[in-house]
């Protein structure tokens, strides 16, 4: 009897060991990591599931998810960005095996916990390294973001993003591009607008209140006075910190992170203040593109960033049309003038 019991125990142990993921890297401590919180609807596509939820209610939605939990969801708007973050982590672990200066992705969703099995199966299907989940069963997850040490929150729900911004958390609403464009798998590329994204909306307030001529005059007068920080300054700072880890190893040209400033500012009349502000913070972007009011979409099509952050839906829409994953940052005076923001149903589980 004892030998049979021992044999059965060994078989059970072997069975569960076979289920366990192999060669999984260790998760960094939250206080050391750069934490990217992403909603399930930003990471994966769930159009059919959301339709069931809106038209048939929660119980049918959960039932559908359970019945299809072994079918992986399709990649969503933030998926290439998350894959690129993990590629950077791979490089960092090769160079600094014991360092915890890494990206840590947290799946944040107001989905029912039962839906978690399908999300886990999908994550494993795509070999994503996402170990931390926050499933709030219909309640807003925003209150948990600070507890997760969140550096950036990406969602498809503009209301939740606005809540996060109000809590002082860098956040943006992610939109899928109108066409699919291949992005680099070996280098994370992040593009930022300047005013009301990296910087405060001080200068945009001048434009809205007094026009461009006063804006140019204002920027010339205050060229040497740094702008106040905007909501995503901290994220650029975090990216710069990781870039320097590669620079220290003589890998500046091979660095798997590249950043871009893509601004409607003019170089000669208002560009200096933007660059001097970054310099005063000890920050830089790899490239700075001053477009003097020209559309951003065509330039972004050439850059092919994994994500582009802007505070104006006009530029977000233009980027989307050219195949860029664009993220709207609802911050600053421009929000009062916004006319084309996409309105999402408040009845969604994301």
Short mmCIF file of C-alpha atoms in Angstrom, two decimals:
data_model
loop_
_atom_site.label_atom_id
_atom_site.label_comp_id
_atom_site.label_asym_id
_atom_site.label_seq_id
_atom_site.Cartn_x
_atom_site.Cartn_y
_atom_site.Cartn_z
CA UNK A 1 0.00 0.00 0.00
CA UNK A 2 2.73 2.43 0.97
CA UNK A 3 4.68 1.84 -2.25
CA UNK A 4 1.55 2.41 -4.33
CA UNK A 5 0.80 5.60 -2.42
CA UNK A 6 4.34 6.78 -2.95
CA UNK A 7 4.10 6.02 -6.66
CA UNK A 8 0.81 7.90 -6.94
CA UNK A 9 2.29 10.87 -5.12
CA UNK A 10 5.29 10.93 -7.45
CA UNK A 11 3.01 10.82 -10.48
CA UNK A 12 0.91 13.69 -9.15
CA UNK A 13 4.03 15.72 -8.42
CA UNK A 14 5.36 15.08 -11.92
CA UNK A 15 2.00 16.07 -13.41
CA UNK A 16 1.90 19.45 -11.66
CA UNK A 17 5.57 20.11 -12.34
CA UNK A 18 4.85 19.57 -16.04
CA UNK A 19 2.18 22.28 -15.87
CA UNK A 20 4.51 24.81 -14.28
CA UNK A 21 6.13 27.30 -16.69
CA UNK A 22 9.76 26.53 -17.41
CA UNK A 23 12.62 29.00 -17.19
CA UNK A 24 10.46 31.84 -15.92
CA UNK A 25 12.53 34.81 -14.79
CA UNK A 26 12.05 36.13 -11.30
CA UNK A 27 9.72 39.12 -10.92
CA UNK A 28 11.37 42.30 -9.66
CA UNK A 29 10.27 43.85 -6.38
CA UNK A 30 7.56 46.45 -7.13
CA UNK A 31 9.49 49.26 -5.44
CA UNK A 32 12.47 48.66 -7.74
CA UNK A 33 10.64 48.06 -11.02
CA UNK A 34 9.13 50.39 -13.60
CA UNK A 35 5.54 49.25 -13.32
CA UNK A 36 3.29 49.42 -16.37
CA UNK A 37 -0.36 48.74 -15.54
CA UNK A 38 -2.41 47.78 -18.57
CA UNK A 39 -6.09 46.94 -18.85
CA UNK A 40 -7.25 43.69 -20.43
CA UNK A 41 -9.09 45.56 -23.22
CA UNK A 42 -5.95 47.54 -24.04
CA UNK A 43 -3.83 44.38 -24.15
CA UNK A 44 -6.31 42.07 -25.88
CA UNK A 45 -9.24 42.43 -28.26
CA UNK A 46 -12.63 41.49 -26.85
CA UNK A 47 -15.20 43.03 -29.19
CA UNK A 48 -17.49 39.99 -29.21
CA UNK A 49 -17.26 39.58 -25.45
CA UNK A 50 -18.07 43.24 -24.83
CA UNK A 51 -21.06 43.03 -27.16
CA UNK A 52 -22.42 40.11 -25.12
CA UNK A 53 -21.90 42.05 -21.90
CA UNK A 54 -23.69 45.15 -23.20
CA UNK A 55 -26.59 43.30 -24.80
CA UNK A 56 -27.06 40.24 -22.56
CA UNK A 57 -25.58 41.22 -19.21
CA UNK A 58 -22.89 40.09 -16.82
CA UNK A 59 -23.99 36.48 -16.28
CA UNK A 60 -24.03 35.67 -19.99
CA UNK A 61 -20.71 37.45 -20.41
CA UNK A 62 -19.04 35.38 -17.69
CA UNK A 63 -20.64 32.21 -19.07
CA UNK A 64 -19.24 32.96 -22.53
CA UNK A 65 -15.78 33.62 -21.13
CA UNK A 66 -15.82 30.34 -19.21
CA UNK A 67 -16.98 28.40 -22.26
CA UNK A 68 -14.17 29.91 -24.34
CA UNK A 69 -11.43 30.09 -21.73
CA UNK A 70 -9.14 27.79 -23.71
CA UNK A 71 -9.37 30.04 -26.78
CA UNK A 72 -6.70 32.76 -26.64
CA UNK A 73 -7.82 36.33 -27.19
CA UNK A 74 -6.36 38.30 -30.09
CA UNK A 75 -3.68 40.95 -29.44
CA UNK A 76 -4.95 44.46 -28.71
CA UNK A 77 -3.54 47.95 -29.16
CA UNK A 78 -1.04 47.77 -26.28
CA UNK A 79 0.20 44.26 -27.13
CA UNK A 80 3.23 45.29 -29.28
CA UNK A 81 4.26 47.81 -26.61
CA UNK A 82 4.18 45.13 -23.89
CA UNK A 83 6.15 42.72 -26.08
CA UNK A 84 8.76 45.43 -26.62
CA UNK A 85 8.99 46.05 -22.86
CA UNK A 86 9.70 42.36 -22.37
CA UNK A 87 12.37 42.43 -25.07
CA UNK A 88 14.12 45.24 -23.16
CA UNK A 89 13.91 43.18 -19.97
CA UNK A 90 15.58 40.27 -21.75
CA UNK A 91 18.52 42.49 -22.73
CA UNK A 92 18.76 43.94 -19.22
CA UNK A 93 18.81 40.50 -17.60
CA UNK A 94 21.62 39.43 -19.92
CA UNK A 95 23.78 42.42 -18.95
CA UNK A 96 22.70 42.83 -15.31
CA UNK A 97 21.59 39.37 -14.10
CA UNK A 98 20.98 40.51 -10.51
CA UNK A 99 19.41 43.91 -11.20
CA UNK A 100 15.75 44.62 -10.54
CA UNK A 101 15.69 47.77 -12.67
CA UNK A 102 13.21 46.19 -15.06
CA UNK A 103 9.76 46.73 -16.50
CA UNK A 104 7.04 44.96 -14.56
CA UNK A 105 3.70 44.60 -16.34
CA UNK A 106 0.55 44.36 -14.24
CA UNK A 107 -2.79 43.39 -15.76
CA UNK A 108 -5.40 45.70 -14.24
CA UNK A 109 -9.02 44.94 -15.00
CA UNK A 110 -12.48 45.36 -13.51
CA UNK A 111 -13.36 41.92 -14.87
CA UNK A 112 -14.85 39.16 -12.74
CA UNK A 113 -12.22 36.87 -11.21
CA UNK A 114 -13.63 33.88 -13.14
CA UNK A 115 -12.54 35.55 -16.38
CA UNK A 116 -8.99 35.44 -15.06
CA UNK A 117 -8.47 31.88 -16.29
CA UNK A 118 -8.96 32.94 -19.91
CA UNK A 119 -6.66 35.91 -19.42
CA UNK A 120 -3.99 33.67 -17.88
CA UNK A 121 -4.33 31.15 -20.70
CA UNK A 122 -4.00 33.94 -23.27
CA UNK A 123 -0.92 35.38 -21.55
CA UNK A 124 0.71 31.94 -21.50
CA UNK A 125 -0.27 31.35 -25.14
CA UNK A 126 1.72 34.43 -26.19
CA UNK A 127 4.56 33.71 -23.71
CA UNK A 128 4.05 37.01 -21.94
CA UNK A 129 5.61 37.47 -18.52
CA UNK A 130 2.75 38.99 -16.53
CA UNK A 131 2.64 37.63 -13.00
CA UNK A 132 0.67 40.33 -11.22
CA UNK A 133 -3.07 40.73 -11.77
CA UNK A 134 -5.64 43.09 -10.31
CA UNK A 135 -9.23 41.93 -11.01
CA UNK A 136 -11.80 44.08 -9.25
CA UNK A 137 -15.12 42.46 -10.19
CA UNK A 138 -16.85 45.50 -11.65
CA UNK A 139 -15.30 48.13 -9.38
CA UNK A 140 -12.86 50.73 -10.65
CA UNK A 141 -9.25 49.54 -10.28
CA UNK A 142 -7.83 53.07 -10.07
CA UNK A 143 -7.61 53.01 -6.28
CA UNK A 144 -5.14 50.12 -6.48
CA UNK A 145 -2.69 51.73 -8.91
CA UNK A 146 -0.58 53.48 -6.28
CA UNK A 147 -0.40 50.28 -4.21
CA UNK A 148 1.07 48.59 -7.28
CA UNK A 149 3.69 51.38 -7.57
CA UNK A 150 2.36 52.22 -11.04
CA UNK A 151 4.58 54.35 -13.28
CA UNK A 152 2.22 54.27 -16.27
CA UNK A 153 -1.39 53.15 -16.69
CA UNK A 154 -2.77 52.27 -20.12
CA UNK A 155 -6.47 51.67 -20.66
CA UNK A 156 -9.12 51.77 -23.35
CA UNK A 157 -11.50 53.53 -20.94
CA UNK A 158 -11.04 57.30 -21.04
CA UNK A 159 -12.96 57.82 -17.80
CA UNK A 160 -10.62 55.56 -15.84
CA UNK A 161 -7.61 57.27 -17.43
CA UNK A 162 -8.97 60.65 -16.34
CA UNK A 163 -9.38 59.31 -12.79
CA UNK A 164 -5.77 58.13 -12.80
CA UNK A 165 -4.48 61.49 -14.06
CA UNK A 166 -6.40 63.21 -11.27
CA UNK A 167 -4.66 60.88 -8.80
CA UNK A 168 -1.29 62.04 -10.13
CA UNK A 169 -0.58 58.82 -12.05
CA UNK A 170 0.78 58.93 -15.60
CA UNK A 171 -1.99 57.51 -17.76
CA UNK A 172 -3.31 57.44 -21.31
CA UNK A 173 -6.21 56.05 -23.32
CA UNK A 174 -4.90 53.67 -25.98
CA UNK A 175 -6.41 53.51 -29.47
CA UNK A 176 -5.90 50.83 -32.10
CA UNK A 177 -4.48 52.08 -35.41
CA UNK A 178 -6.65 52.17 -38.52
CA UNK A 179 -4.18 49.95 -40.34
CA UNK A 180 -1.57 47.45 -39.25
CA UNK A 181 2.06 48.54 -39.45
CA UNK A 182 4.99 46.31 -38.55
CA UNK A 183 6.99 47.61 -35.59
CA UNK A 184 10.52 46.76 -34.48
CA UNK A 185 10.68 43.73 -32.20
CA UNK A 186 14.18 44.39 -30.87
CA UNK A 187 13.94 48.07 -29.92
CA UNK A 188 11.29 49.78 -27.80
CA UNK A 189 10.31 53.05 -29.49
CA UNK A 190 8.28 55.60 -27.55
CA UNK A 191 7.21 58.97 -28.98
CA UNK A 192 6.01 61.87 -26.84
CA UNK A 193 4.32 65.15 -27.57
CA UNK A 194 5.82 67.97 -25.52
CA UNK A 195 3.27 70.41 -24.10
CA UNK A 196 0.72 68.89 -21.69
CA UNK A 197 2.47 65.51 -21.98
CA UNK A 198 6.13 65.85 -20.96
CA UNK A 199 5.71 69.50 -20.01
CA UNK A 200 2.89 71.37 -18.30
CA UNK A 201 0.21 73.10 -20.38
CA UNK A 202 1.56 76.58 -19.54
CA UNK A 203 2.43 77.39 -23.14
CA UNK A 204 -0.78 75.94 -24.55
CA UNK A 205 -2.72 78.22 -22.24
CA UNK A 206 -0.98 81.19 -23.87
CA UNK A 207 -1.88 79.93 -27.35
CA UNK A 208 -5.53 79.37 -26.47
CA UNK A 209 -5.91 82.70 -24.68
CA UNK A 210 -3.78 85.04 -26.79
CA UNK A 211 -2.83 83.34 -30.07
CA UNK A 212 0.42 82.21 -31.68
CA UNK A 213 2.16 85.59 -31.84
CA UNK A 214 1.89 86.04 -28.07
CA UNK A 215 2.99 82.43 -27.62
CA UNK A 216 6.18 82.97 -29.63
CA UNK A 217 6.88 86.16 -27.70
CA UNK A 218 6.26 84.38 -24.39
CA UNK A 219 8.55 81.47 -25.26
CA UNK A 220 11.36 83.82 -26.30
CA UNK A 221 11.05 85.80 -23.08
CA UNK A 222 11.08 82.68 -20.90
CA UNK A 223 13.43 80.58 -23.02
CA UNK A 224 15.77 79.96 -20.09
CA UNK A 225 13.02 79.23 -17.57
CA UNK A 226 12.22 75.50 -17.51
CA UNK A 227 8.63 74.51 -18.06
CA UNK A 228 6.87 72.71 -15.22
CA UNK A 229 6.61 68.97 -15.61
CA UNK A 230 3.70 67.27 -17.34
CA UNK A 231 2.06 63.93 -16.51
CA UNK A 232 4.49 61.72 -18.48
CA UNK A 233 7.76 63.36 -17.48
CA UNK A 234 8.31 60.61 -14.90
CA UNK A 235 7.91 57.88 -17.51
CA UNK A 236 10.50 59.50 -19.80
CA UNK A 237 12.76 59.74 -16.76
CA UNK A 238 12.30 56.02 -16.09
CA UNK A 239 13.14 55.19 -19.71
CA UNK A 240 16.24 57.38 -19.49
CA UNK A 241 17.36 55.57 -16.35
CA UNK A 242 17.27 52.24 -18.19
CA UNK A 243 18.97 53.70 -21.26
CA UNK A 244 21.91 54.79 -19.11
CA UNK A 245 22.40 51.20 -17.96
CA UNK A 246 23.16 50.32 -21.58
CA UNK A 247 25.29 53.42 -22.12
CA UNK A 248 27.45 52.43 -19.13
CA UNK A 249 28.31 49.22 -20.97
CA UNK A 250 29.27 51.08 -24.15
CA UNK A 251 26.01 50.12 -25.85
CA UNK A 252 24.55 53.52 -26.70
CA UNK A 253 24.17 52.70 -30.39
CA UNK A 254 22.80 49.24 -29.60
CA UNK A 255 20.42 50.45 -26.88
CA UNK A 256 17.03 48.67 -27.16
CA UNK A 257 15.17 51.81 -26.06
CA UNK A 258 14.73 54.85 -28.29
CA UNK A 259 12.72 57.95 -27.42
CA UNK A 260 11.30 60.73 -29.60
CA UNK A 261 9.96 64.21 -28.98
CA UNK A 262 7.35 64.89 -31.68
CA UNK A 263 5.98 68.38 -31.16
CA UNK A 264 3.94 70.93 -33.09
CA UNK A 265 6.33 73.62 -31.82
CA UNK A 266 8.56 75.47 -34.28
CA UNK A 267 12.27 74.92 -33.79
CA UNK A 268 13.49 78.50 -34.26
CA UNK A 269 10.72 80.31 -32.41
CA UNK A 270 9.86 77.98 -29.53
CA UNK A 271 12.01 74.85 -29.73
CA UNK A 272 14.87 76.02 -27.53
CA UNK A 273 12.73 76.21 -24.39
CA UNK A 274 11.56 72.62 -24.83
CA UNK A 275 15.11 71.31 -25.23
CA UNK A 276 16.46 73.44 -22.39
CA UNK A 277 13.68 72.20 -20.12
CA UNK A 278 14.65 68.59 -20.78
CA UNK A 279 18.30 69.49 -20.19
CA UNK A 280 17.44 71.14 -16.86
CA UNK A 281 15.81 67.87 -15.77
CA UNK A 282 18.86 65.87 -16.79
CA UNK A 283 16.81 64.24 -19.53
CA UNK A 284 16.98 63.94 -23.28
CA UNK A 285 15.21 62.24 -26.14
CA UNK A 286 17.13 60.43 -28.84
CA UNK A 287 15.36 62.42 -31.53
CA UNK A 288 13.51 65.75 -31.49
CA UNK A 289 11.12 66.55 -34.32
CA UNK A 290 9.72 70.09 -34.48
CA UNK A 291 6.86 70.16 -36.97
CA UNK A 292 5.75 73.81 -36.80
CA UNK A 293 2.10 72.78 -36.86
CA UNK A 294 2.41 70.17 -39.63
CA UNK A 295 0.59 66.82 -39.23
CA UNK A 296 2.39 64.30 -37.03
CA UNK A 297 1.03 61.16 -38.68
CA UNK A 298 3.46 60.97 -41.64
CA UNK A 299 6.52 61.37 -39.39
CA UNK A 300 5.21 58.79 -36.96
CA UNK A 301 4.68 56.40 -39.85
CA UNK A 302 8.43 56.62 -40.50
CA UNK A 303 9.38 56.27 -36.83
CA UNK A 304 7.00 53.36 -36.23
CA UNK A 305 6.85 53.78 -32.45
CA UNK A 306 5.21 51.16 -30.27
CA UNK A 307 3.22 53.98 -28.72
CA UNK A 308 2.78 57.74 -29.21
CA UNK A 309 1.46 60.01 -26.44
CA UNK A 310 -0.40 63.24 -27.22
CA UNK A 311 -2.88 65.44 -25.36
CA UNK A 312 -4.91 66.41 -28.44
CA UNK A 313 -7.28 63.99 -30.13
CA UNK A 314 -6.62 65.70 -33.47
CA UNK A 315 -3.05 64.38 -33.40
CA UNK A 316 -4.13 61.02 -31.96
CA UNK A 317 -6.56 60.56 -34.85
CA UNK A 318 -3.90 61.55 -37.38
CA UNK A 319 -1.45 59.06 -35.91
CA UNK A 320 -4.06 56.28 -35.92
CA UNK A 321 -4.81 56.85 -39.60
CA UNK A 322 -1.14 56.31 -40.45
CA UNK A 323 -0.90 53.05 -38.51
CA UNK A 324 0.48 54.25 -35.17
CA UNK A 325 -0.77 53.04 -31.79
CA UNK A 326 -1.69 56.40 -30.27
CA UNK A 327 -2.48 57.17 -26.65
CA UNK A 328 -4.46 60.19 -25.51
CA UNK A 329 -3.29 61.97 -22.36
CA UNK A 330 -6.32 63.89 -20.99
CA UNK A 331 -4.41 66.72 -19.38
CA UNK A 332 -4.32 70.48 -19.74
CA UNK A 333 -6.28 73.28 -21.32
CA UNK A 334 -6.68 71.51 -24.68
CA UNK A 335 -9.26 69.17 -23.13
CA UNK A 336 -11.70 72.08 -22.90
CA UNK A 337 -11.47 72.54 -26.65
CA UNK A 338 -11.62 68.90 -27.60
CA UNK A 339 -14.31 68.13 -30.18
CA UNK A 340 -13.40 64.79 -31.72
CA UNK A 341 -12.70 62.55 -28.73
CA UNK A 342 -14.10 59.08 -29.19
CA UNK A 343 -16.91 58.39 -26.77
CA UNK A 344 -16.84 54.90 -25.31
CA UNK A 345 -19.75 53.18 -23.67
CA UNK A 346 -19.60 53.44 -19.91
CA UNK A 347 -20.96 49.90 -19.76
CA UNK A 348 -17.85 47.84 -20.32
CA UNK A 349 -15.61 45.41 -18.49
CA UNK A 350 -12.07 46.28 -19.35
#
